[in-house]
Amino acid sequence: QVELVESGGGLVQTGGSLRLTCVASGRILTNYSMGWFRQSPGNEREFVAGVGWRGGARERYADSVRGRFVISRDNALNAAILQMDNLKPEETGDYYCGGRLGVWVVNRPEEYDHWGRGTRVTVSS
C-alpha cells in the first residue's frame, strides 16, 4: 500500500508563489514516478508536472506552466515538491499528487495507481 499526502496549498494573489509538497509512504519502489494534477469545478483533472523517481527520469511539464513551475524530488523524504511562481487566477483549483509504477512520467491521470486527497490553491485577481 502507498499513501500520498499533499500540503502547501493556500490563498495567494496573482503573481504570487506557492510550494506544494507530496510525501509518499508505504511500499515505494525505485521505479515509482509522481505527478501533480489540477482540477477545478466542472473540469477534468489535468496534468501540471511530474518527475521520475530514483531512476533518474526527466521532469515533465504542461506547456502552460513551463518556465514558472519547477518540480523536484527529495529522495530522503520520498517527496515530490512543486514550486509554483507567477501564479494566475485560472490556476485556481484542487491540486492532487499521483503516483505510479513506472520510470517515465505520463500526463494521463488514468495511468496513475495512487492519489492523495488534494490541496486547494486559490489565486485571487
PDB file of C-alpha atoms in Angstrom:
ATOM      1  CA  GLN A   1       0.000   0.000   0.000  1.00  0.00           C
ATOM      2  CA  VAL A   2       1.134   3.523  -0.791  1.00  0.00           C
ATOM      3  CA  GLU A   3      -0.209   6.657   0.810  1.00  0.00           C
ATOM      4  CA  LEU A   4       0.275  10.127  -0.669  1.00  0.00           C
ATOM      5  CA  VAL A   5      -0.240  13.256   1.396  1.00  0.00           C
ATOM      6  CA  GLU A   6      -0.212  16.744  -0.107  1.00  0.00           C
ATOM      7  CA  SER A   7       0.415  20.020   1.678  1.00  0.00           C
ATOM      8  CA  GLY A   8       1.205  23.643   0.897  1.00  0.00           C
ATOM      9  CA  GLY A   9      -1.953  24.955  -0.734  1.00  0.00           C
ATOM     10  CA  GLY A  10      -3.485  28.277   0.198  1.00  0.00           C
ATOM     11  CA  LEU A  11      -4.581  31.700  -0.959  1.00  0.00           C
ATOM     12  CA  VAL A  12      -2.212  33.863  -2.989  1.00  0.00           C
ATOM     13  CA  GLN A  13      -2.523  36.930  -5.178  1.00  0.00           C
ATOM     14  CA  THR A  14      -1.885  36.943  -8.898  1.00  0.00           C
ATOM     15  CA  GLY A  15       1.836  36.735  -9.488  1.00  0.00           C
ATOM     16  CA  GLY A  16       2.477  35.117  -6.141  1.00  0.00           C
ATOM     17  CA  SER A  17       4.129  31.817  -5.295  1.00  0.00           C
ATOM     18  CA  LEU A  18       3.285  28.612  -3.507  1.00  0.00           C
ATOM     19  CA  ARG A  19       5.218  25.458  -2.757  1.00  0.00           C
ATOM     20  CA  LEU A  20       3.365  22.165  -2.757  1.00  0.00           C
ATOM     21  CA  THR A  21       4.777  19.024  -1.186  1.00  0.00           C
ATOM     22  CA  CYS A  22       3.668  15.446  -1.666  1.00  0.00           C
ATOM     23  CA  VAL A  23       5.050  12.842   0.706  1.00  0.00           C
ATOM     24  CA  ALA A  24       4.761   9.182  -0.190  1.00  0.00           C
ATOM     25  CA  SER A  25       4.778   6.448   2.407  1.00  0.00           C
ATOM     26  CA  GLY A  26       4.474   2.713   2.249  1.00  0.00           C
ATOM     27  CA  ARG A  27       5.880   0.341  -0.311  1.00  0.00           C
ATOM     28  CA  ILE A  28       7.795   2.740  -2.585  1.00  0.00           C
ATOM     29  CA  LEU A  29       9.739   1.025  -5.311  1.00  0.00           C
ATOM     30  CA  THR A  30      12.643   2.530  -7.175  1.00  0.00           C
ATOM     31  CA  ASN A  31      10.671   2.839 -10.426  1.00  0.00           C
ATOM     32  CA  TYR A  32       7.895   4.975  -8.932  1.00  0.00           C
ATOM     33  CA  SER A  33       7.130   8.285 -10.628  1.00  0.00           C
ATOM     34  CA  MET A  34       4.930  11.078  -9.298  1.00  0.00           C
ATOM     35  CA  GLY A  35       2.885  13.821 -10.864  1.00  0.00           C
ATOM     36  CA  TRP A  36       0.860  16.845  -9.899  1.00  0.00           C
ATOM     37  CA  PHE A  37      -2.574  17.416 -11.383  1.00  0.00           C
ATOM     38  CA  ARG A  38      -5.048  20.262 -11.080  1.00  0.00           C
ATOM     39  CA  GLN A  39      -8.833  20.053 -11.074  1.00  0.00           C
ATOM     40  CA  SER A  40     -11.321  22.914 -10.967  1.00  0.00           C
ATOM     41  CA  PRO A  41     -15.126  22.622 -10.720  1.00  0.00           C
ATOM     42  CA  GLY A  42     -16.675  21.218 -13.874  1.00  0.00           C
ATOM     43  CA  ASN A  43     -13.331  20.355 -15.415  1.00  0.00           C
ATOM     44  CA  GLU A  44     -11.333  17.191 -15.799  1.00  0.00           C
ATOM     45  CA  ARG A  45      -8.175  16.542 -13.860  1.00  0.00           C
ATOM     46  CA  GLU A  46      -5.297  17.951 -15.880  1.00  0.00           C
ATOM     47  CA  PHE A  47      -1.589  17.309 -15.739  1.00  0.00           C
ATOM     48  CA  VAL A  48       0.647  20.041 -14.344  1.00  0.00           C
ATOM     49  CA  ALA A  49       4.080  18.492 -13.813  1.00  0.00           C
ATOM     50  CA  GLY A  50       5.729  15.194 -12.983  1.00  0.00           C
ATOM     51  CA  VAL A  51       9.049  13.692 -12.007  1.00  0.00           C
ATOM     52  CA  GLY A  52      10.567  10.253 -12.212  1.00  0.00           C
ATOM     53  CA  TRP A  53      11.662   8.647  -9.014  1.00  0.00           C
ATOM     54  CA  ARG A  54      15.073   7.283  -8.222  1.00  0.00           C
ATOM     55  CA  GLY A  55      15.651   6.039 -11.742  1.00  0.00           C
ATOM     56  CA  GLY A  56      16.790   9.461 -12.915  1.00  0.00           C
ATOM     57  CA  ALA A  57      13.912  10.058 -15.334  1.00  0.00           C
ATOM     58  CA  ARG A  58      13.451  13.609 -16.517  1.00  0.00           C
ATOM     59  CA  GLU A  59      10.890  16.106 -15.339  1.00  0.00           C
ATOM     60  CA  ARG A  60       7.890  16.874 -17.476  1.00  0.00           C
ATOM     61  CA  TYR A  61       5.659  19.971 -17.542  1.00  0.00           C
ATOM     62  CA  ALA A  62       2.412  21.113 -19.072  1.00  0.00           C
ATOM     63  CA  ASP A  63       3.085  23.806 -21.665  1.00  0.00           C
ATOM     64  CA  SER A  64       1.097  26.343 -19.665  1.00  0.00           C
ATOM     65  CA  VAL A  65       3.394  26.148 -16.621  1.00  0.00           C
ATOM     66  CA  ARG A  66       6.806  25.586 -18.180  1.00  0.00           C
ATOM     67  CA  GLY A  67       9.186  28.331 -17.061  1.00  0.00           C
ATOM     68  CA  ARG A  68       7.109  29.226 -13.993  1.00  0.00           C
ATOM     69  CA  PHE A  69       6.802  25.915 -12.134  1.00  0.00           C
ATOM     70  CA  VAL A  70       9.608  23.623 -11.048  1.00  0.00           C
ATOM     71  CA  ILE A  71       9.155  20.078  -9.806  1.00  0.00           C
ATOM     72  CA  SER A  72      11.825  18.302  -7.812  1.00  0.00           C
ATOM     73  CA  ARG A  73      12.142  15.258  -5.615  1.00  0.00           C
ATOM     74  CA  ASP A  74      13.579  14.653  -2.185  1.00  0.00           C
ATOM     75  CA  ASN A  75      14.562  11.008  -2.041  1.00  0.00           C
ATOM     76  CA  ALA A  76      15.278  11.111   1.680  1.00  0.00           C
ATOM     77  CA  LEU A  77      11.701  12.200   2.376  1.00  0.00           C
ATOM     78  CA  ASN A  78      10.100  10.300  -0.503  1.00  0.00           C
ATOM     79  CA  ALA A  79       8.638  13.637  -1.537  1.00  0.00           C
ATOM     80  CA  ALA A  80       7.804  15.411  -4.781  1.00  0.00           C
ATOM     81  CA  ILE A  81       7.881  19.186  -4.480  1.00  0.00           C
ATOM     82  CA  LEU A  82       6.217  21.637  -6.828  1.00  0.00           C
ATOM     83  CA  GLN A  83       7.387  25.241  -6.703  1.00  0.00           C
ATOM     84  CA  MET A  84       4.828  27.471  -8.391  1.00  0.00           C
ATOM     85  CA  ASP A  85       5.763  31.028  -9.274  1.00  0.00           C
ATOM     86  CA  ASN A  86       3.893  33.824 -11.032  1.00  0.00           C
ATOM     87  CA  LEU A  87       0.552  32.153 -10.396  1.00  0.00           C
ATOM     88  CA  LYS A  88      -2.515  33.100 -12.405  1.00  0.00           C
ATOM     89  CA  PRO A  89      -6.205  33.179 -11.358  1.00  0.00           C
ATOM     90  CA  GLU A  90      -7.072  30.435 -13.862  1.00  0.00           C
ATOM     91  CA  GLU A  91      -4.740  28.131 -11.964  1.00  0.00           C
ATOM     92  CA  THR A  92      -7.099  28.081  -9.008  1.00  0.00           C
ATOM     93  CA  GLY A  93      -8.227  24.566  -8.138  1.00  0.00           C
ATOM     94  CA  ASP A  94      -7.535  21.450  -6.160  1.00  0.00           C
ATOM     95  CA  TYR A  95      -4.066  20.068  -6.719  1.00  0.00           C
ATOM     96  CA  TYR A  96      -3.623  16.324  -6.483  1.00  0.00           C
ATOM     97  CA  CYS A  97      -0.498  14.252  -6.238  1.00  0.00           C
ATOM     98  CA  GLY A  98      -0.488  10.982  -8.144  1.00  0.00           C
ATOM     99  CA  GLY A  99       1.959   8.104  -8.106  1.00  0.00           C
ATOM    100  CA  ARG A 100       2.518   5.253 -10.496  1.00  0.00           C
ATOM    101  CA  LEU A 101       4.815   2.322 -11.038  1.00  0.00           C
ATOM    102  CA  GLY A 102       6.995   3.329 -13.957  1.00  0.00           C
ATOM    103  CA  VAL A 103      10.162   5.243 -14.621  1.00  0.00           C
ATOM    104  CA  TRP A 104       8.695   7.670 -17.122  1.00  0.00           C
ATOM    105  CA  VAL A 105       6.332  10.469 -16.269  1.00  0.00           C
ATOM    106  CA  VAL A 106       2.964  10.303 -18.032  1.00  0.00           C
ATOM    107  CA  ASN A 107       0.330  13.000 -18.251  1.00  0.00           C
ATOM    108  CA  ARG A 108      -2.791  10.831 -18.255  1.00  0.00           C
ATOM    109  CA  PRO A 109      -4.466  10.571 -14.837  1.00  0.00           C
ATOM    110  CA  GLU A 110      -5.952   7.151 -15.621  1.00  0.00           C
ATOM    111  CA  GLU A 111      -2.444   5.695 -15.654  1.00  0.00           C
ATOM    112  CA  TYR A 112      -1.747   6.593 -12.045  1.00  0.00           C
ATOM    113  CA  ASP A 113      -2.083   3.964  -9.346  1.00  0.00           C
ATOM    114  CA  HIS A 114      -2.329   6.101  -6.228  1.00  0.00           C
ATOM    115  CA  TRP A 115      -3.726   9.523  -5.340  1.00  0.00           C
ATOM    116  CA  GLY A 116      -3.631  11.906  -2.440  1.00  0.00           C
ATOM    117  CA  ARG A 117      -6.656  13.777  -1.177  1.00  0.00           C
ATOM    118  CA  GLY A 118      -5.589  17.071  -2.684  1.00  0.00           C
ATOM    119  CA  THR A 119      -4.710  20.552  -1.503  1.00  0.00           C
ATOM    120  CA  ARG A 120      -6.576  23.670  -2.554  1.00  0.00           C
ATOM    121  CA  VAL A 121      -4.892  26.569  -4.327  1.00  0.00           C
ATOM    122  CA  THR A 122      -6.715  29.851  -4.758  1.00  0.00           C
ATOM    123  CA  VAL A 123      -5.208  32.651  -6.835  1.00  0.00           C
ATOM    124  CA  SER A 124      -7.018  35.946  -6.409  1.00  0.00           C
ATOM    125  CA  SER A 125      -7.094  38.571  -9.150  1.00  0.00           C
TER     126      SER A 125
END
